[in-house]
XYZ file of C-alpha atoms in Angstrom:
641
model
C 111.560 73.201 114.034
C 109.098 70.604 113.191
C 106.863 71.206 110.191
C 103.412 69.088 109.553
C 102.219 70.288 105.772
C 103.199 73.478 104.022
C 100.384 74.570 101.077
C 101.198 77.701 98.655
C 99.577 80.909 100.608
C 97.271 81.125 97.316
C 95.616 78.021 98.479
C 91.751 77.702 100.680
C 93.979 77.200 103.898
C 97.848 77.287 105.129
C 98.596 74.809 107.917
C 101.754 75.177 109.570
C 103.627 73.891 113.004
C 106.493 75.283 114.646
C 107.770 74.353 117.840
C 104.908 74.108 119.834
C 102.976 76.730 118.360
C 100.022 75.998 115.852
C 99.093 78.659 112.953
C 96.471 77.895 110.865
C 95.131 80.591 108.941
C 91.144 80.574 107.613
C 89.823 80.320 104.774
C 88.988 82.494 102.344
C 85.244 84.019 102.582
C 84.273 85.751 99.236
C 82.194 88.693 98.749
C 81.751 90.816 95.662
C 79.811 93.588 96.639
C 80.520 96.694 98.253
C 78.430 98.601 100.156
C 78.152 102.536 101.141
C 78.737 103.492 104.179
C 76.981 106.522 106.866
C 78.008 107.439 110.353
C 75.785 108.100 113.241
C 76.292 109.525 116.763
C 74.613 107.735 119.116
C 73.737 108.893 123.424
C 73.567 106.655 126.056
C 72.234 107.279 129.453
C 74.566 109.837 131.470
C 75.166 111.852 128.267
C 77.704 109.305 127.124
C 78.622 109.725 123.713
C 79.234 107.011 121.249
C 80.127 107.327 117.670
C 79.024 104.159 115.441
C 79.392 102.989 112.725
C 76.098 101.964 110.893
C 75.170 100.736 107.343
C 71.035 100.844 107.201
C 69.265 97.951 104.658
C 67.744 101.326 103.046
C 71.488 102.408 101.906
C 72.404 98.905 101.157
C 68.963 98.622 98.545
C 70.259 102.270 96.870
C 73.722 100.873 96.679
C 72.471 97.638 94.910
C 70.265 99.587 92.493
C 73.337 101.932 92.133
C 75.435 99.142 90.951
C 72.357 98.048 88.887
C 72.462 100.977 86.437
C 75.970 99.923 85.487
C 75.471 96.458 84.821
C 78.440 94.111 84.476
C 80.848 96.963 85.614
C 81.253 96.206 89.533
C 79.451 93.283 89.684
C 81.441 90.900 87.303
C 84.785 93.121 87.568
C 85.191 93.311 91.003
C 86.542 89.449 91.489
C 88.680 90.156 89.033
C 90.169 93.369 89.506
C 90.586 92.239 93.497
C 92.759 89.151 92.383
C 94.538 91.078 89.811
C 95.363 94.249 92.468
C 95.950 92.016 95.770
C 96.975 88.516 95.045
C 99.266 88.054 97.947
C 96.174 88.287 100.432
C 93.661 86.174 98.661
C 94.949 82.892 101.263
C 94.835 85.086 104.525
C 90.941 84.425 104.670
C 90.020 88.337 104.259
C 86.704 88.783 102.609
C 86.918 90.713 98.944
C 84.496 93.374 100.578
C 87.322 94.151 103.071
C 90.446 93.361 100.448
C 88.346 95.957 97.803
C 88.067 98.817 100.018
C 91.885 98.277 100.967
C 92.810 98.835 97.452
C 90.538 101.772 97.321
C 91.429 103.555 99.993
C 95.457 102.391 100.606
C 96.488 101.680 96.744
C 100.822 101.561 98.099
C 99.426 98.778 99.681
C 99.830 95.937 97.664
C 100.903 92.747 99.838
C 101.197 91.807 103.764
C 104.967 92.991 104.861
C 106.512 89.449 106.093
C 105.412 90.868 109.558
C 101.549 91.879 109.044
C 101.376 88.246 107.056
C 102.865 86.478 110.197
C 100.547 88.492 112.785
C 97.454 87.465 110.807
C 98.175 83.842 110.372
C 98.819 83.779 113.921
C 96.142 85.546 115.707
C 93.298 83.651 112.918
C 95.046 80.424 114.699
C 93.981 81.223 118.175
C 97.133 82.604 119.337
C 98.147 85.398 121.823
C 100.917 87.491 119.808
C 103.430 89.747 120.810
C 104.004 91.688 117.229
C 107.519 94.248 117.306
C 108.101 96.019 114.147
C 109.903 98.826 113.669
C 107.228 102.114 113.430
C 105.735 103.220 110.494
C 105.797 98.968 109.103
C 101.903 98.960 109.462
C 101.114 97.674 113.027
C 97.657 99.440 113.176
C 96.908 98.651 110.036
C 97.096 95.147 110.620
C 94.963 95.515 113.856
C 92.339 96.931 111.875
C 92.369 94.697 109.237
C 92.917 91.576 111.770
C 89.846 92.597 113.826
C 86.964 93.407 111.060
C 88.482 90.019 109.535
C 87.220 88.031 113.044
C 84.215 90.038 113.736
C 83.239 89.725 110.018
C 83.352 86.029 110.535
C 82.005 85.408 114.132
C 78.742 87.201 112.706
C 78.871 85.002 109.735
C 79.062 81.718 111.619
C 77.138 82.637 115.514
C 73.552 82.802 114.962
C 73.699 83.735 118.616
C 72.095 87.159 119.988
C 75.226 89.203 120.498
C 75.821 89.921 124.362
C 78.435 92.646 124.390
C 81.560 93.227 122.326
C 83.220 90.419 120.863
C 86.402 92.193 120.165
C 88.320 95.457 122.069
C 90.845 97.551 120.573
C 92.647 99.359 123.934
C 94.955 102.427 122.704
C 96.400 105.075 124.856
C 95.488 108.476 123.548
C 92.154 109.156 121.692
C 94.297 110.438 118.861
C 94.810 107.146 118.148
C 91.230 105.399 118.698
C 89.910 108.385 116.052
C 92.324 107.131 113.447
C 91.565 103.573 114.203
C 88.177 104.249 113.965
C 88.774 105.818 110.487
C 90.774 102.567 109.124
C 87.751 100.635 110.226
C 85.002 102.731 108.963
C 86.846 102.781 105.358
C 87.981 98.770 105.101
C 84.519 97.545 106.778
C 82.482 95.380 104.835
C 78.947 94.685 104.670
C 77.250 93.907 108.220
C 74.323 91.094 107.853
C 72.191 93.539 109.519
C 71.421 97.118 110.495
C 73.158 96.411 113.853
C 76.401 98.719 113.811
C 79.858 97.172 113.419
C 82.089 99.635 115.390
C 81.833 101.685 118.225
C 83.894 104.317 119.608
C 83.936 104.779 123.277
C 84.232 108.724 123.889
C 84.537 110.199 127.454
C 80.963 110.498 129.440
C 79.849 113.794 130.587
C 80.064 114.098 134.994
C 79.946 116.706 137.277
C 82.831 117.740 139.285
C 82.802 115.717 142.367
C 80.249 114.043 141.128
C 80.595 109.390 141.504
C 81.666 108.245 138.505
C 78.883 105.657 136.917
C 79.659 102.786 134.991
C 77.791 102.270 131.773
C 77.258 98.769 130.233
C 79.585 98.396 126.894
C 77.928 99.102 123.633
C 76.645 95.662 122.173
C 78.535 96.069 118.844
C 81.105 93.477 117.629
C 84.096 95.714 117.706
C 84.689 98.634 120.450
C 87.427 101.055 120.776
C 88.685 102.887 123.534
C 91.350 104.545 125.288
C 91.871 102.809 129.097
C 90.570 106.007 130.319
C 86.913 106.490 128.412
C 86.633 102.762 129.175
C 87.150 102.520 132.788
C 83.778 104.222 133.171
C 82.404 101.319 131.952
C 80.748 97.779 132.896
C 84.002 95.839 131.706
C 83.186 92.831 134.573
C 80.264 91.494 132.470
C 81.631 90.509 128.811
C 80.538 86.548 127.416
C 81.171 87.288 124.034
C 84.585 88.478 124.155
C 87.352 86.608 122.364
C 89.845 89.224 121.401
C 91.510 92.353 122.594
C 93.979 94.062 120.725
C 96.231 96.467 122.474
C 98.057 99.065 120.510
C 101.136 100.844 122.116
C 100.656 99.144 125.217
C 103.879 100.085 126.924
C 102.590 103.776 126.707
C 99.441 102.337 128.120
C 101.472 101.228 131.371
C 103.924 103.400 131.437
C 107.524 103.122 132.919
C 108.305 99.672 134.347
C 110.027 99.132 137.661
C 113.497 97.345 137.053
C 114.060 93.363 138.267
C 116.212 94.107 140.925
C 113.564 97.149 142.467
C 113.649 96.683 146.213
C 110.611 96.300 147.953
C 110.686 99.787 149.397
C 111.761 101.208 146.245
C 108.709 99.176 144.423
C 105.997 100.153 147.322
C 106.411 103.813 145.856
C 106.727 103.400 142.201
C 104.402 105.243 140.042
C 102.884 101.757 138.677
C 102.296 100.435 142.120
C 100.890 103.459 143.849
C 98.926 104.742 141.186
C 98.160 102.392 138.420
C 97.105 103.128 135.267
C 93.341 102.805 134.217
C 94.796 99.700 131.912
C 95.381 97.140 135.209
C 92.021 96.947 136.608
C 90.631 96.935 132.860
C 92.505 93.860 131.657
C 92.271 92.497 135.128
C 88.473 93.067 135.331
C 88.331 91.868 131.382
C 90.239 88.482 131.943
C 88.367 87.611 135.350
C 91.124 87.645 137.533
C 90.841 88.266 140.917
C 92.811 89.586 144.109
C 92.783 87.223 147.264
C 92.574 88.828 150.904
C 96.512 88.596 151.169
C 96.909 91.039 148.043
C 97.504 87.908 145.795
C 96.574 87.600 141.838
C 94.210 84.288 141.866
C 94.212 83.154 138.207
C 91.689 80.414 139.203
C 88.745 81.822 136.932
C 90.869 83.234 134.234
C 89.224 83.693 131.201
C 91.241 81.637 129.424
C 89.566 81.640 125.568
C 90.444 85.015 125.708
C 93.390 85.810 123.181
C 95.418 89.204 124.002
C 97.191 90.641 121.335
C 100.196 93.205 121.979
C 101.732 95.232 119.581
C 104.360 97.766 119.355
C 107.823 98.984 118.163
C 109.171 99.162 121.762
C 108.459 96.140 123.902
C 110.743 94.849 126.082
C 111.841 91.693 127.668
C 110.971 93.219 130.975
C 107.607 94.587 129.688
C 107.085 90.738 128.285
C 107.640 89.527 132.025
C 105.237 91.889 133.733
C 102.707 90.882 131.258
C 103.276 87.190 132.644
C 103.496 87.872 136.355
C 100.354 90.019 135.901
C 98.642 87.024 134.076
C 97.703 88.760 131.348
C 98.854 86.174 128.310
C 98.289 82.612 129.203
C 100.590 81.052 131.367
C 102.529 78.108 129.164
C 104.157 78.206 125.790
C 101.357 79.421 123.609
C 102.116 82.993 123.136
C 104.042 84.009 119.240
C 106.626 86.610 119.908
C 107.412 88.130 116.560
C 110.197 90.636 116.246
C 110.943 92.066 112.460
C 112.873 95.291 114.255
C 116.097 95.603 113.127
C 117.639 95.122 116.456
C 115.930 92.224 116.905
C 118.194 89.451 118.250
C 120.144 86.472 116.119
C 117.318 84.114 117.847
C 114.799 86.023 116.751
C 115.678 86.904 113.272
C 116.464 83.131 112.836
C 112.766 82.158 114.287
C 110.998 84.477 112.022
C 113.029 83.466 108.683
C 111.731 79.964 109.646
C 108.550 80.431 109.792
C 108.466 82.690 106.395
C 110.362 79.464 104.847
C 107.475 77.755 106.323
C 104.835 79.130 104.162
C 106.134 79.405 101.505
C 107.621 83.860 101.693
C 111.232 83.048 102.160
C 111.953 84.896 99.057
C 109.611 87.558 100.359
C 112.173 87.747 103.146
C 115.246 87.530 101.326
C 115.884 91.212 99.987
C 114.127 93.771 100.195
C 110.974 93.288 100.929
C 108.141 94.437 98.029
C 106.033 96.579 100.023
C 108.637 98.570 100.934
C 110.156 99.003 97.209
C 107.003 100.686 96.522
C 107.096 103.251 99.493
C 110.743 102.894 100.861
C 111.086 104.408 103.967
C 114.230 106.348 104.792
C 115.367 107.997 107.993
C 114.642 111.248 108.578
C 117.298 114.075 109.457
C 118.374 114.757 112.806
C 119.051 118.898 113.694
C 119.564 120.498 117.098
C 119.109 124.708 116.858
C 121.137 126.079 119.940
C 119.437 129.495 121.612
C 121.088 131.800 122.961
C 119.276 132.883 126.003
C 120.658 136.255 126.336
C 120.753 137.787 122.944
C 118.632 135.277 121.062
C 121.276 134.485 118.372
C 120.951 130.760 117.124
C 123.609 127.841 116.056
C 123.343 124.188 115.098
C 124.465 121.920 118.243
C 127.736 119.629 116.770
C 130.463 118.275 118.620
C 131.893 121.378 119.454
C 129.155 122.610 121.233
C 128.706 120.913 124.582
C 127.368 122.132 127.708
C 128.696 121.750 130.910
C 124.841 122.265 132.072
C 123.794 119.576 135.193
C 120.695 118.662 136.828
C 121.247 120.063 139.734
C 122.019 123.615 138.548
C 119.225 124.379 136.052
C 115.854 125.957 137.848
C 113.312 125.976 134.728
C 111.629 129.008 135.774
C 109.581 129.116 131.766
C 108.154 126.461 130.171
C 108.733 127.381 126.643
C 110.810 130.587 126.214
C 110.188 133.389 123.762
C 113.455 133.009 122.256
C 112.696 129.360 120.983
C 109.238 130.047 119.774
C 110.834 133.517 117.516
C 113.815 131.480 116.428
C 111.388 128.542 115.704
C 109.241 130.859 113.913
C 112.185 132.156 111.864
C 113.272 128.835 110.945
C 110.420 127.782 109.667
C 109.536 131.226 107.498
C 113.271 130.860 106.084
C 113.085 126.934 105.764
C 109.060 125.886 105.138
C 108.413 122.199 104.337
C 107.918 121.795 100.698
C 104.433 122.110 99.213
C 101.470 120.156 100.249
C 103.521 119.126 103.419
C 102.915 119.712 107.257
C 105.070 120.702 109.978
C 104.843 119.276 113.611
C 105.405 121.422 116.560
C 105.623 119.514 120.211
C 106.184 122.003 122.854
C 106.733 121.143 126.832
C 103.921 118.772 127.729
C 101.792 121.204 130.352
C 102.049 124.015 127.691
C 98.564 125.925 126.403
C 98.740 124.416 122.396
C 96.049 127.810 122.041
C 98.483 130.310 123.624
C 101.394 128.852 121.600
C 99.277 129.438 119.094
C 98.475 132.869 119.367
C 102.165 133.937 119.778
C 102.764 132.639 116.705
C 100.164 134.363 115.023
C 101.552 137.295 116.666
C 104.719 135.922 114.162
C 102.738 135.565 111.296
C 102.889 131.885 111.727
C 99.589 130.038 110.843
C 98.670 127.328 113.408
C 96.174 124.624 113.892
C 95.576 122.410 116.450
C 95.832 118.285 115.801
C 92.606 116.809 117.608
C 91.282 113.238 117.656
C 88.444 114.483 115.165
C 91.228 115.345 112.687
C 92.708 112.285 113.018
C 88.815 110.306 112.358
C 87.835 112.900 109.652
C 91.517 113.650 108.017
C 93.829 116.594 107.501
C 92.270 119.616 106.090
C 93.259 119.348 102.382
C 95.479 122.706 101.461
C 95.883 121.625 97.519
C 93.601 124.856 96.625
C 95.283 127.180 98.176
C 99.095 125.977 97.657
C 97.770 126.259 94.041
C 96.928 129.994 94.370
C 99.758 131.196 96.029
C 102.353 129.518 93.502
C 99.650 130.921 90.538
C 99.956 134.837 92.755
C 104.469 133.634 92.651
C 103.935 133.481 96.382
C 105.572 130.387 98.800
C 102.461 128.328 99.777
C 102.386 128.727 103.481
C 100.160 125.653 105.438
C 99.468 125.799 108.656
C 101.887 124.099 111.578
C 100.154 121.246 113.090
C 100.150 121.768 117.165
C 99.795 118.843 119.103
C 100.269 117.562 122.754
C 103.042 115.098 123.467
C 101.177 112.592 124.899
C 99.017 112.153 121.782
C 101.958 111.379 119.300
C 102.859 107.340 120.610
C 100.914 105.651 117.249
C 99.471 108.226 114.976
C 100.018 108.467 111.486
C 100.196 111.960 109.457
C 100.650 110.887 106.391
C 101.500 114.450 105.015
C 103.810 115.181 107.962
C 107.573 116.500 106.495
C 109.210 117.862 109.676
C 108.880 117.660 113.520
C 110.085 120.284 116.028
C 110.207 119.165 119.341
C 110.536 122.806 121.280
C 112.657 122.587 124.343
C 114.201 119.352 123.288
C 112.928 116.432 125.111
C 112.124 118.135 128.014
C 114.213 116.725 130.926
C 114.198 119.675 133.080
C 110.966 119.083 134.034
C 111.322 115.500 135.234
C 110.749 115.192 139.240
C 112.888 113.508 141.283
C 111.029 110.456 141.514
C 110.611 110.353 137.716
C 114.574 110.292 137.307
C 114.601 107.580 139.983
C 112.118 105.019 137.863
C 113.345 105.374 134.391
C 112.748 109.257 133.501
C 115.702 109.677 131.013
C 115.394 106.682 129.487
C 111.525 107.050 129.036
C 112.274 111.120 127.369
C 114.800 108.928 125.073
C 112.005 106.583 123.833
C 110.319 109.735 123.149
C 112.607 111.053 120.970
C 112.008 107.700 119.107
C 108.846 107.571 118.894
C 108.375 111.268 117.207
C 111.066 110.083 114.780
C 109.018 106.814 114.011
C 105.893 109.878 112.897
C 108.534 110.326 109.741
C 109.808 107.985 107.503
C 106.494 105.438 107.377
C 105.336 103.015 104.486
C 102.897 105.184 102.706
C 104.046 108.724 103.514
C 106.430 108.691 99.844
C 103.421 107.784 97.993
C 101.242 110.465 99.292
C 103.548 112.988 98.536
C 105.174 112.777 95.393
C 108.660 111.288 94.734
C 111.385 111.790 97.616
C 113.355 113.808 95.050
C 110.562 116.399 94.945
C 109.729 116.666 98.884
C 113.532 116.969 100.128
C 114.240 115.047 103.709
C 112.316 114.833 106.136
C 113.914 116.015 109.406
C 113.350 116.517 113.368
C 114.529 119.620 115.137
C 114.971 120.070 118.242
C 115.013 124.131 119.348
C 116.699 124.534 122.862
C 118.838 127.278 124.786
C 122.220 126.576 125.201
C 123.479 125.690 128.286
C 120.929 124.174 129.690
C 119.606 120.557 130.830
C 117.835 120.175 127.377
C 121.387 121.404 125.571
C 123.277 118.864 127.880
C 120.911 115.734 127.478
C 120.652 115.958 123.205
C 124.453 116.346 123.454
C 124.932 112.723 124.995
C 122.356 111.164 123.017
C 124.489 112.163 119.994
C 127.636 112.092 120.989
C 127.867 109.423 123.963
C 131.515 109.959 125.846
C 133.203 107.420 126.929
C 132.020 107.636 130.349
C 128.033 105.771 130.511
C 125.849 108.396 129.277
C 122.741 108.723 131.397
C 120.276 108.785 128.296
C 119.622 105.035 126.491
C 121.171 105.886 122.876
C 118.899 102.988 121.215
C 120.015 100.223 123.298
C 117.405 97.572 123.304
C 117.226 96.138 126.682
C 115.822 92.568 125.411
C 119.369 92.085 123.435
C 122.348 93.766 126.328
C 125.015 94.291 124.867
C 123.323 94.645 121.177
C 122.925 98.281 119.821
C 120.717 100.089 117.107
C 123.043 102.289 114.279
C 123.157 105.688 116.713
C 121.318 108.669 115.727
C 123.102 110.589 113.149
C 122.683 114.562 113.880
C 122.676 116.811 110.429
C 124.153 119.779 110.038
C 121.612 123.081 109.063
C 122.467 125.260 106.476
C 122.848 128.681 108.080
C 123.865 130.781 105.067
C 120.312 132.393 104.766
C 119.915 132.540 108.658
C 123.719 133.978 108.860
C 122.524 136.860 106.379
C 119.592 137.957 108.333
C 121.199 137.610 111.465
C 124.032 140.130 109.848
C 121.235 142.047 108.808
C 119.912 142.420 111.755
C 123.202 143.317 113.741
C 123.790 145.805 111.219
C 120.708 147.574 111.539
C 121.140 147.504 115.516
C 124.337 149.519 115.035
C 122.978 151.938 112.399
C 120.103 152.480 115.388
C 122.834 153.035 118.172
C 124.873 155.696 115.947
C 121.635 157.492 115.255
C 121.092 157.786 118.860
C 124.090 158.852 119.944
């Protein structure tokens, strides 16, 4: 590793070389004053709804004579309060508009984790960057931050008339794009003009059958979107772009076809004959092209274009498609950071280099500071085993296999009775502790409103998680816990219901416990879903809902670990079935290749994650009412007979 000139982080710029990779970061743009902020909804033609962002020069003159009544409070304290709350960002070029309404509104945020301070360094040098961190480390954070940092300065330094979006933030479920939206509505700073900063990209209204039109992109300096809101837009026709910033973009694609595919096998894969809305985006977005022989022609590539990937579960293979496909610049210019914990020796090596290099070794020696102040343990694995005949319910352990195969299970129900009472039961007998939510995920496919109303039907409030919540925030329940401990009642919150498909990045910081109901849903993998990756992509799944627990933040928001208890994810499935069968051999693999991946990271073979350790629930209170409950069936028989 060759190294040109190493300055302290605190300093107006860091310069750094490694390899053949260049990071310099910026320097640092100050700004005192902080501004209010207002939201607007905005209509283009077709009905097409877009939510921005806007700060008019009227609220900026009432927030100036605001600050005037108070004089020498924000004005002359703000500098100083900003160095004295955040002095490890003050050299990642961050204006102290953005830095002041980070400690506002995420105070357990005190410093860059050695990953987020990496990523920024890197992308403010003009690189493409690959960033894997384990989940809940702050990946969308740093997105959000990253991205108002360059649009903050491209507006500062281009006098030019803005001609489209100069950065796009791609994310697969709108879940997500709300809750990015909400990071960048509360760190923005102040625009130059009345222009709005952000816009979010929310599906157009058209008729059934009707030709889908294509609307030109908002001319706003940042635009989110999922792949599917923007493919009804004009993506062919963007000068200004320099970034885009994709968030989960393996969910984006989707399973990947293996190396060694054949062609037949490849002609029918999912990716191939039905591609995702994200190929023709980024393919449209970079300029490439398709020649008459079904060839990629990279010949007007759009080359000063910087793609940014980020997520805890890329892959070698994932990395290679993104080449073939052209979609990070061919040559060695591309920053792969990996701070996972199965992250190979190479890799761990590479990064502890470069955190020498300016100057955080120590940062990366222990434990890390950011995550002293919100340490993130693993949440507890349970699996509830249902009876499908009389009901009755015991924890899955190694004693409890299932001789259950593929071939033999007909799901005839999506999501029995049995596991919606017994889920109901557990949670009445076991809530999560005050001011917490609970997570249900049932079978993707399933009504969320008719699971709802059977558990109503239980006594078990419900609510629904939409994108909105995830912009506007959790409904706070802090009045009513209070009243229902004041009446010596158990505060009962509602159970968050949510689809699968909108759980890959969002962060509840609230959340206590998940319950995926039905397991991970195997049964109702098709044939041709097995064939390209099925099990293994239901496995990630299981992953990914653990990665909603156990986040930087979530302690903080809560109250001390000692007060909240564990979190935990439970899985509710009847025995003897697929579901039974596949949990089984995630947790205890035989010595025969289990068909599920049991955290096996395919860009290290041979190198495994810790496995997942399953918990064991405390039945005592369940084991009493079921006795109850038997005993009261046979007092009901003798009085019939």
């Amino acid at each position: 590793m060759l190294i040109s000139k190493v300055f302290n982080p605190f300093h107006q710029a860091l310069t750094r070389r490694v390899a053949t990779t260049s990071i310099l970061s910026c320097s640092i743009a100050r700004n005192a004053q902080v501004w209010k902020h207002t939201a607007r909804l905005y209509t283009t033609q077709g009905d097409q709804s877009i939510l921005n962002e806007t700060r008019s020069e009227k609220n900026r003159a009432i927030a100036a004579e605001e600050y005037e009544t108070v004089p020498g409070i924000v004005k002359q304290n703000s500098l100083e309060e900003q160095d004295r709350l955040l002095p490890e960002w003050q050299g990642l070029g961050f204006p102290h508009s953005i830095l002041l309404q980070l400690a506002q509104h995420f105070p357990h945020v005190r410093e860059p984790t050695e990953a987020q301070l990496l990523f920024f360094l890197s992308v403010s040098s003009g690189n493409e960057v690959y960033l894997k961190d384990d989940m809940g480390r702050g990946k969308t954070l740093a997105i959000a931050l990253e991205a108002l940092k360059l649009a903050f300065q491209e507006r500062k330094y281009d006098s030019k008339s803005q001609k489209g979006p100069r950065i796009i933030i791609i994310v697969p479920t709108p879940h997500l794009a709300h809750q990015i939206f909400n990071l960048l509505y509360k760190l923005s700073p102040p625009a130059s003009s009345s222009t709005p900063l952000i816009t979010l990209l929310t599906p157009g209204l058209v008729a059934k059958g009707d030709k889908l039109p294509y609307y030109p992109l908002p001319d706003t300096p940042i635009v989110i979107s999922t792949a599917k809101n923007m493919s009804q837009f004009n993506v062919s026709h963007t000068p200004a772009l320099t970034h885009i910033f994709l968030d989960e973009p393996d969910t984006l694609l989707g399973p990947l076809p293996s190396r060694h595919t054949s062609s037949r096998d490849l002609s029918s894969h999912p990716l191939i004959r039905h591609p995702p809305p994200i190929v023709s985006i980024l393919t449209s977005l970079l300029d490439i092209t398709i020649t008459s022989q079904g060839k990629l022609d990279f010949s007007r590539r759009r080359d000063e274009i910087n793609t940014i990937w980020t997520s805890a579960t890329l892959t070698r293979d994932f990395k290679r498609f993104l080449k073939t496909r052209g979609w990070v610049r061919r040559g060695n210019r591309v920053v792969d950071l990996d701070f996972t914990q199965s992250a190979s020796t190479n890799k761990k090596i590479f990064r502890q280099k470069i955190l020498e290099a300016v100057g955080a070794a120590d940062h990366a020696a222990g434990l890390d500071r950011f995550e002293r102040d919100a340490r993130q343990k693993k949440p507890e694995h349970n699996v509830m085993l249902v009876n499908p005949v009389t009901g009755d319910m015991v924890p899955m352990d190694r004693d409890t296999p299932s001789m259950a195969q593929p071939s033999s299970i007909i799901p005839s129900i999506k999501l029995h009775p049995f596991i919606l009472e017994n889920f109901a039961l557990l949670h009445s007998v076991d809530p999560p502790p005050a001011g917490t939510f609970s997570l249900a995920l049932p079978p993707e496919g399933v009504s969320l409103e008719q699971v709802g109303r059977d558990l109503d039907e239980l006594n078990i409030p419900t609510s629904i998680l939409t994108p909105e919540v995830l912009q506007f925030g959790l409904p706070s329940f802090s009045s009513s816990t209070t009243q229902a401990e004041g009446r010596g009642e158990a505060a009962s919150l509602p159970i968050l219901l949510a689809a699968r498909s909108s759980i890959p990045g969002i962060h509840l910081p609230l959340l206590h416990r998940v319950y995926l109901l039905s397991g991970m849903d195997v049964s109702s993998l098709t044939p041709a879903q097995r064939k390209n990756r099925g099990m293994e992509s239901r496995a990630t799944f299981y992953d990914i809902v653990t990665g909603r627990l156990g986040r930087l933040g979530m302690t903080t928001d809560v109250g001390a670990t000692a007060k909240v208890g564990e979190q935990k994810v439970v899985s509710i499935v009847l025995a003897e079935t697929e579901e039974h069968t596949s949990l089984y051999k995630m947790f205890f693999p035989d010595s025969k290749q289990s068909s599920l991946d049991n955290g096996a990271d395919t860009e290290t073979e041979g190198e495994r994650q810790p496995r997942r350790k399953l918990g064991r629930w405390d039945m005592r209170l369940l084991d009493e009412i079921f006795e109850t409950k038997d005993s009261t069936s046979r007092t009901d028989e003798g009085k019939l007979e």
